[in-house]
Amino acid sequence: MSAKSTMGSESEVIPSDQLSTRHLLGIKELRAADIELIFRTADGFKEVLGRPIKKVPALRDITIANLFFEASTRTRVSFELAERRLSADVVNFSASGSSVSKGETLVDTVNNILAMKVDMVVMRHPDPGAAVFLSKHIDSPIINAGDGTHEHPTQALLDAYSIREKLGRVKGLKVVIVGDILHSRVALSNIFCLKELGAEVMLSGPATLIPRHIESLGVKVEHDLDKALAWCDVANMLRIQLERQGGDGIANFPSLREYAVRYGIDLARYRKLGKELIIMHPGPINRGVEVTSEVADHANSIILDQVQNGVAIRMAVLYLLAARIPRSTV
Ligand code: CP
């Protein structure tokens, strides 16, 4: 056991090989030591995932509920795979077809599931703050799998981990996050995570999609994408969230075509840079809008590495949070 430190508001002594939080509600509550512990733990699980038998018995006695009140492909499949690779029992819940449609509240829904002896909850919800709200009403560890426009902590962790894997470090790198910052939980979690790890962060996109006063988070803003790309080592191209724009879906810019011309990356714009820019995207991609297919599938695109690393990162988060469940309930 390594050195011990007192962290967080719980005033308990937490070993430095444990997370300082009981839940993962957002990156904002994590310190660099937590993120580095998650990365070191994920390194071990990545090695496991490369074996012929990709499974360990670490969470054999744990039952995890995946509660998805909003659509997901990557996050949902990734969490379920991570849980099964750790030998946890898994129960999946979707709001559609459930008693939520009969008016059942979030707290009642979750408490009924927990009454069936579930130990941990992974939740995606359309409302910002839903995971924080739930954490005030239930005792089990909660992992926020994306809450509205607020945070998506495991996405930011797998993004930073993928940068570290590709470039050997995060500290000192320059990362530009491009596009729909206004509606993006990925942007906020990435800003907190990259800043905590010592990267420089710039935001680029139309003024209508960049919140006013966002510089107060310690980021630069550059509306000219070509200048932003010339500055950075890594470009994280965010999806235009058509479902959150309001109106006809493109209330904040004239057309998808104009957005693609000004804020998308095609091969010509990429080649003009004359450098090995790393391309990222959290998915799902609007091909031809944020990036063209040639750029999404380019040798310097790490989009599928992000997806692959998501399983190891989520295994690490689940494992470390399960370690903080009192032994009597495990
Ligand atoms: N990146 C991401 O959260 O994708 P899904 O919405 O498919 O989970």
Short mmCIF file of C-alpha atoms and ligand atoms in Angstrom, two decimals:
data_model
loop_
_atom_site.label_atom_id
_atom_site.label_comp_id
_atom_site.label_asym_id
_atom_site.label_seq_id
_atom_site.Cartn_x
_atom_site.Cartn_y
_atom_site.Cartn_z
CA MET A 1 0.00 0.00 0.00
CA SER A 2 1.40 3.37 -0.96
CA ALA A 3 1.35 6.65 1.00
CA LYS A 4 -1.96 7.88 2.38
CA SER A 5 -3.53 11.29 1.97
CA THR A 6 -6.67 13.04 3.19
CA MET A 7 -8.76 14.10 0.18
CA GLY A 8 -12.21 15.48 -0.56
CA SER A 9 -14.86 16.48 1.94
CA GLU A 10 -15.37 13.03 3.42
CA SER A 11 -12.55 13.69 5.94
CA GLU A 12 -11.58 10.03 5.84
CA VAL A 13 -8.08 8.86 5.08
CA ILE A 14 -8.10 7.53 1.51
CA PRO A 15 -5.16 5.46 0.28
CA SER A 16 -3.48 7.02 -2.77
CA ASP A 17 -4.32 3.85 -4.74
CA GLN A 18 -8.03 4.60 -4.27
CA LEU A 19 -10.20 7.25 -5.89
CA SER A 20 -11.03 10.27 -3.75
CA THR A 21 -14.73 10.01 -4.69
CA ARG A 22 -17.46 7.39 -4.09
CA HIS A 23 -19.23 8.25 -7.35
CA LEU A 24 -18.08 9.41 -10.78
CA LEU A 25 -20.49 12.29 -11.38
CA GLY A 26 -18.15 14.55 -13.33
CA ILE A 27 -14.49 15.24 -14.06
CA LYS A 28 -14.78 18.50 -12.12
CA GLU A 29 -14.62 16.58 -8.83
CA LEU A 30 -11.49 14.57 -9.81
CA ARG A 31 -7.91 15.61 -9.13
CA ALA A 32 -4.95 14.76 -11.38
CA ALA A 33 -3.99 11.93 -8.98
CA ASP A 34 -7.42 10.31 -9.50
CA ILE A 35 -7.13 10.58 -13.30
CA GLU A 36 -3.60 9.15 -13.29
CA LEU A 37 -4.76 6.28 -11.04
CA ILE A 38 -7.59 5.52 -13.51
CA PHE A 39 -5.05 5.57 -16.40
CA ARG A 40 -2.60 3.23 -14.59
CA THR A 41 -5.47 0.86 -13.77
CA ALA A 42 -6.70 1.03 -17.39
CA ASP A 43 -3.17 0.13 -18.59
CA GLY A 44 -3.50 -3.16 -16.68
CA PHE A 45 -6.96 -3.84 -18.08
CA LYS A 46 -5.79 -3.03 -21.62
CA GLU A 47 -3.27 -5.83 -21.23
CA VAL A 48 -6.11 -8.15 -20.09
CA LEU A 49 -8.17 -7.16 -23.16
CA GLY A 50 -5.29 -8.25 -25.39
CA ARG A 51 -5.32 -11.79 -23.99
CA PRO A 52 -7.16 -14.72 -25.62
CA ILE A 53 -9.42 -14.87 -22.53
CA LYS A 54 -10.37 -11.24 -21.90
CA LYS A 55 -11.94 -11.72 -18.52
CA VAL A 56 -10.95 -11.33 -14.85
CA PRO A 57 -12.99 -12.24 -11.75
CA ALA A 58 -12.53 -8.83 -10.07
CA LEU A 59 -16.27 -7.93 -9.74
CA ARG A 60 -17.64 -11.48 -9.53
CA ASP A 61 -19.92 -10.61 -6.58
CA ILE A 62 -21.11 -7.23 -7.88
CA THR A 63 -24.36 -6.48 -9.74
CA ILE A 64 -24.44 -3.36 -11.91
CA ALA A 65 -27.52 -1.66 -13.41
CA ASN A 66 -27.08 0.27 -16.66
CA LEU A 67 -29.89 2.83 -16.72
CA PHE A 68 -30.19 4.55 -20.09
CA PHE A 69 -32.86 7.25 -20.28
CA GLU A 70 -31.35 8.57 -23.55
CA ALA A 71 -30.00 6.93 -26.73
CA SER A 72 -26.45 5.55 -26.80
CA THR A 73 -24.39 3.09 -28.81
CA ARG A 74 -20.72 3.42 -27.76
CA THR A 75 -21.14 4.24 -24.07
CA ARG A 76 -23.78 1.62 -23.44
CA VAL A 77 -22.00 -1.24 -25.24
CA SER A 78 -18.66 -0.20 -23.75
CA PHE A 79 -19.96 -0.19 -20.16
CA GLU A 80 -21.67 -3.54 -20.62
CA LEU A 81 -18.53 -5.10 -22.10
CA ALA A 82 -16.40 -3.61 -19.31
CA GLU A 83 -18.76 -5.02 -16.68
CA ARG A 84 -18.81 -8.49 -18.26
CA ARG A 85 -14.99 -8.48 -18.68
CA LEU A 86 -14.83 -7.87 -14.90
CA SER A 87 -17.29 -10.79 -14.30
CA ALA A 88 -19.99 -8.53 -12.81
CA ASP A 89 -23.68 -9.42 -13.11
CA VAL A 90 -25.35 -6.90 -15.42
CA VAL A 91 -28.91 -5.65 -15.75
CA ASN A 92 -29.87 -3.25 -18.55
CA PHE A 93 -32.70 -0.75 -18.37
CA SER A 94 -34.05 1.55 -21.09
CA ALA A 95 -36.58 4.27 -20.34
CA SER A 96 -38.59 3.35 -23.44
CA GLY A 97 -40.89 0.47 -22.60
CA SER A 98 -40.40 0.98 -18.81
CA SER A 99 -42.72 2.35 -16.12
CA VAL A 100 -41.11 5.78 -16.62
CA SER A 101 -43.69 6.16 -19.41
CA LYS A 102 -46.38 5.67 -16.71
CA GLY A 103 -45.01 8.62 -14.72
CA GLU A 104 -42.65 6.88 -12.27
CA THR A 105 -40.02 9.27 -10.89
CA LEU A 106 -36.26 8.82 -11.34
CA VAL A 107 -35.72 8.17 -7.62
CA ASP A 108 -38.57 5.62 -7.46
CA THR A 109 -37.31 3.87 -10.61
CA VAL A 110 -33.76 3.60 -9.26
CA ASN A 111 -34.81 2.63 -5.72
CA ASN A 112 -36.98 -0.18 -7.12
CA ILE A 113 -34.02 -1.49 -9.13
CA LEU A 114 -31.70 -1.19 -6.11
CA ALA A 115 -34.23 -3.10 -3.99
CA MET A 116 -33.34 -6.09 -6.18
CA LYS A 117 -29.82 -5.95 -4.62
CA VAL A 118 -27.99 -3.97 -7.27
CA ASP A 119 -24.61 -2.63 -6.06
CA MET A 120 -23.72 0.07 -8.62
CA VAL A 121 -25.56 2.27 -11.10
CA VAL A 122 -24.40 3.55 -14.51
CA MET A 123 -26.80 6.21 -15.75
CA ARG A 124 -27.30 8.28 -18.90
CA HIS A 125 -30.01 10.91 -18.64
CA PRO A 126 -31.12 13.87 -20.80
CA ASP A 127 -31.25 16.29 -17.83
CA PRO A 128 -28.09 18.07 -16.65
CA GLY A 129 -27.50 17.27 -12.98
CA ALA A 130 -29.52 14.03 -12.99
CA ALA A 131 -26.57 11.97 -11.68
CA VAL A 132 -25.78 14.52 -8.94
CA PHE A 133 -29.47 14.56 -7.95
CA LEU A 134 -29.57 10.77 -7.76
CA SER A 135 -26.40 10.66 -5.64
CA LYS A 136 -28.23 12.65 -2.95
CA HIS A 137 -31.01 10.05 -2.77
CA ILE A 138 -29.25 6.68 -2.99
CA ASP A 139 -26.19 5.16 -1.32
CA SER A 140 -24.87 2.98 -4.18
CA PRO A 141 -21.99 4.30 -6.32
CA ILE A 142 -23.22 6.12 -9.44
CA ILE A 143 -21.31 6.57 -12.68
CA ASN A 144 -22.53 9.38 -14.90
CA ALA A 145 -22.65 8.07 -18.48
CA GLY A 146 -23.68 11.52 -19.78
CA ASP A 147 -26.22 13.94 -18.29
CA GLY A 148 -27.73 16.32 -20.83
CA THR A 149 -25.36 19.16 -21.72
CA HIS A 150 -23.45 18.86 -18.42
CA GLU A 151 -20.73 16.16 -18.20
CA HIS A 152 -19.65 12.86 -19.79
CA PRO A 153 -16.72 11.93 -17.55
CA THR A 154 -15.77 8.52 -18.95
CA GLN A 155 -15.66 10.01 -22.49
CA ALA A 156 -13.17 12.67 -21.34
CA LEU A 157 -11.10 10.03 -19.55
CA LEU A 158 -10.91 7.79 -22.63
CA ASP A 159 -10.13 10.83 -24.80
CA ALA A 160 -7.20 11.96 -22.63
CA TYR A 161 -6.03 8.35 -22.26
CA SER A 162 -6.02 7.97 -26.06
CA ILE A 163 -3.97 11.18 -26.45
CA ARG A 164 -1.50 9.89 -23.82
CA GLU A 165 -1.27 6.56 -25.68
CA LYS A 166 -0.68 8.20 -29.08
CA LEU A 167 1.65 11.06 -28.07
CA GLY A 168 3.14 9.69 -24.82
CA ARG A 169 1.84 12.52 -22.61
CA VAL A 170 -0.96 15.02 -22.12
CA LYS A 171 0.89 17.70 -20.13
CA GLY A 172 2.04 20.58 -22.32
CA LEU A 173 0.06 19.49 -25.41
CA LYS A 174 -2.23 21.88 -27.26
CA VAL A 175 -5.74 20.56 -27.88
CA VAL A 176 -8.46 22.32 -29.86
CA ILE A 177 -12.08 21.27 -29.32
CA VAL A 178 -14.13 22.20 -32.39
CA GLY A 179 -17.82 22.76 -32.93
CA ASP A 180 -20.95 22.56 -30.83
CA ILE A 181 -19.46 23.49 -27.44
CA LEU A 182 -22.78 25.00 -26.31
CA HIS A 183 -24.63 21.66 -26.23
CA SER A 184 -21.69 19.40 -25.46
CA ARG A 185 -21.14 17.47 -22.23
CA VAL A 186 -18.04 16.02 -23.91
CA ALA A 187 -16.54 19.51 -24.26
CA LEU A 188 -17.00 20.44 -20.61
CA SER A 189 -15.60 17.14 -19.30
CA ASN A 190 -12.68 17.36 -21.77
CA ILE A 191 -11.87 20.91 -20.67
CA PHE A 192 -11.77 19.88 -16.98
CA CYS A 193 -9.76 16.70 -17.70
CA LEU A 194 -7.19 18.21 -20.09
CA LYS A 195 -6.63 21.28 -17.90
CA GLU A 196 -6.22 19.10 -14.80
CA LEU A 197 -3.55 17.08 -16.65
CA GLY A 198 -1.68 20.21 -17.76
CA ALA A 199 -2.72 20.53 -21.44
CA GLU A 200 -3.57 23.85 -23.12
CA VAL A 201 -7.12 23.95 -24.47
CA MET A 202 -8.61 26.10 -27.24
CA LEU A 203 -12.23 26.11 -28.44
CA SER A 204 -13.19 26.83 -32.05
CA GLY A 205 -16.59 27.14 -33.69
CA PRO A 206 -19.28 29.66 -34.61
CA ALA A 207 -19.86 32.31 -31.92
CA THR A 208 -23.45 31.01 -31.57
CA LEU A 209 -22.14 27.59 -30.44
CA ILE A 210 -19.53 28.83 -27.94
CA PRO A 211 -20.91 29.90 -24.53
CA ARG A 212 -20.11 33.45 -23.49
CA HIS A 213 -17.47 33.80 -20.74
CA ILE A 214 -16.19 30.24 -21.35
CA GLU A 215 -12.65 31.72 -21.14
CA SER A 216 -13.20 31.84 -17.36
CA LEU A 217 -12.51 28.06 -17.43
CA GLY A 218 -8.95 28.84 -18.55
CA VAL A 219 -9.42 28.08 -22.26
CA LYS A 220 -8.67 30.16 -25.37
CA VAL A 221 -11.31 30.84 -28.05
CA GLU A 222 -10.45 31.15 -31.77
CA HIS A 223 -13.29 31.39 -34.27
CA ASP A 224 -10.99 30.94 -37.30
CA LEU A 225 -10.58 27.16 -37.57
CA ASP A 226 -7.45 27.35 -39.75
CA LYS A 227 -5.68 29.46 -37.10
CA ALA A 228 -6.85 27.08 -34.36
CA LEU A 229 -5.58 24.03 -36.28
CA ALA A 230 -2.23 25.72 -36.96
CA TRP A 231 -1.86 26.19 -33.15
CA CYS A 232 -2.71 22.68 -31.91
CA ASP A 233 -1.29 19.14 -31.69
CA VAL A 234 -4.72 17.47 -31.42
CA ALA A 235 -8.15 18.40 -32.83
CA ASN A 236 -11.23 16.92 -31.14
CA MET A 237 -14.09 17.39 -33.61
CA LEU A 238 -17.43 17.43 -31.78
CA ARG A 239 -20.68 16.27 -33.26
CA ILE A 240 -23.22 18.93 -34.18
CA GLN A 241 -26.02 17.93 -31.82
CA LEU A 242 -28.96 18.43 -34.14
CA GLU A 243 -31.38 17.08 -31.52
CA ARG A 244 -30.42 19.85 -29.05
CA GLN A 245 -30.34 22.86 -31.42
CA GLY A 246 -34.06 23.66 -31.19
CA GLY A 247 -36.14 24.97 -34.07
CA ASP A 248 -35.53 23.04 -37.28
CA GLY A 249 -32.32 21.53 -35.88
CA ILE A 250 -29.94 24.18 -37.25
CA ALA A 251 -31.00 27.27 -35.35
CA ASN A 252 -27.41 28.34 -34.56
CA PHE A 253 -25.87 28.41 -38.05
CA PRO A 254 -27.22 28.92 -41.60
CA SER A 255 -26.85 25.38 -42.95
CA LEU A 256 -24.90 22.14 -42.42
CA ARG A 257 -23.15 22.82 -45.73
CA GLU A 258 -21.87 26.21 -44.54
CA TYR A 259 -20.89 24.71 -41.17
CA ALA A 260 -18.87 22.00 -42.95
CA VAL A 261 -17.06 24.59 -45.11
CA ARG A 262 -16.10 26.79 -42.13
CA TYR A 263 -15.69 24.26 -39.30
CA GLY A 264 -15.30 20.84 -40.87
CA ILE A 265 -11.98 19.22 -41.79
CA ASP A 266 -11.59 17.72 -45.26
CA LEU A 267 -8.41 16.30 -46.77
CA ALA A 268 -7.46 19.59 -48.46
CA ARG A 269 -7.66 21.52 -45.16
CA TYR A 270 -5.77 18.74 -43.37
CA ARG A 271 -2.96 18.59 -45.97
CA LYS A 272 -2.61 22.39 -46.00
CA LEU A 273 -1.54 22.20 -42.33
CA GLY A 274 1.65 20.36 -43.30
CA LYS A 275 1.86 18.57 -39.92
CA GLU A 276 0.82 15.31 -38.28
CA LEU A 277 -2.30 16.65 -36.54
CA ILE A 278 -4.09 14.01 -34.43
CA ILE A 279 -7.83 13.83 -35.23
CA MET A 280 -10.38 12.78 -32.60
CA HIS A 281 -14.18 12.54 -32.52
CA PRO A 282 -16.34 11.17 -29.68
CA GLY A 283 -18.92 9.78 -32.13
CA PRO A 284 -21.42 9.41 -33.54
CA ILE A 285 -19.88 11.21 -36.56
CA ASN A 286 -21.90 13.26 -39.03
CA ARG A 287 -19.62 12.26 -41.93
CA GLY A 288 -19.10 15.18 -44.29
CA VAL A 289 -20.02 17.71 -41.60
CA GLU A 290 -17.41 17.65 -38.77
CA VAL A 291 -14.94 15.56 -40.79
CA THR A 292 -15.03 13.94 -44.21
CA SER A 293 -14.60 10.17 -44.49
CA GLU A 294 -10.99 10.62 -45.72
CA VAL A 295 -10.12 12.49 -42.51
CA ALA A 296 -12.15 10.22 -40.18
CA ASP A 297 -10.33 7.19 -41.59
CA HIS A 298 -6.89 8.90 -41.93
CA ALA A 299 -3.77 7.29 -40.40
CA ASN A 300 -3.61 10.15 -37.87
CA SER A 301 -7.24 9.70 -36.81
CA ILE A 302 -7.53 7.92 -33.42
CA ILE A 303 -11.33 7.74 -33.45
CA LEU A 304 -11.50 3.95 -33.20
CA ASP A 305 -8.66 3.89 -30.62
CA GLN A 306 -10.90 6.12 -28.50
CA VAL A 307 -13.71 3.55 -28.75
CA GLN A 308 -11.35 0.65 -27.99
CA ASN A 309 -9.80 2.44 -24.99
CA GLY A 310 -13.27 3.17 -23.63
CA VAL A 311 -13.62 -0.43 -22.45
CA ALA A 312 -10.35 -0.41 -20.46
CA ILE A 313 -11.12 3.04 -18.99
CA ARG A 314 -14.61 1.94 -17.92
CA MET A 315 -13.22 -1.28 -16.44
CA ALA A 316 -10.80 0.87 -14.42
CA VAL A 317 -13.54 3.22 -13.18
CA LEU A 318 -15.87 0.35 -12.23
CA TYR A 319 -13.06 -1.54 -10.49
CA LEU A 320 -11.84 1.47 -8.51
CA LEU A 321 -15.35 2.55 -7.43
CA ALA A 322 -16.28 -1.03 -6.48
CA ALA A 323 -13.19 -1.09 -4.24
CA ARG A 324 -14.83 1.70 -2.21
CA ILE A 325 -18.08 -0.21 -1.57
CA PRO A 326 -18.09 -1.27 2.13
CA ARG A 327 -17.03 -4.93 2.27
CA SER A 328 -20.16 -6.04 4.13
CA THR A 329 -22.32 -5.16 1.11
CA VAL A 330 -19.97 -6.76 -1.44
N1 CP B 1 -19.60 9.15 -27.48
C1 CP B 1 -20.82 8.75 -27.03
O1 CP B 1 -21.22 9.07 -25.90
O2 CP B 1 -21.52 7.99 -27.92
P1 CP B 1 -22.95 7.34 -27.61
O3 CP B 1 -23.94 8.46 -27.50
O4 CP B 1 -23.21 6.43 -28.79
O5 CP B 1 -22.84 6.58 -26.31
#
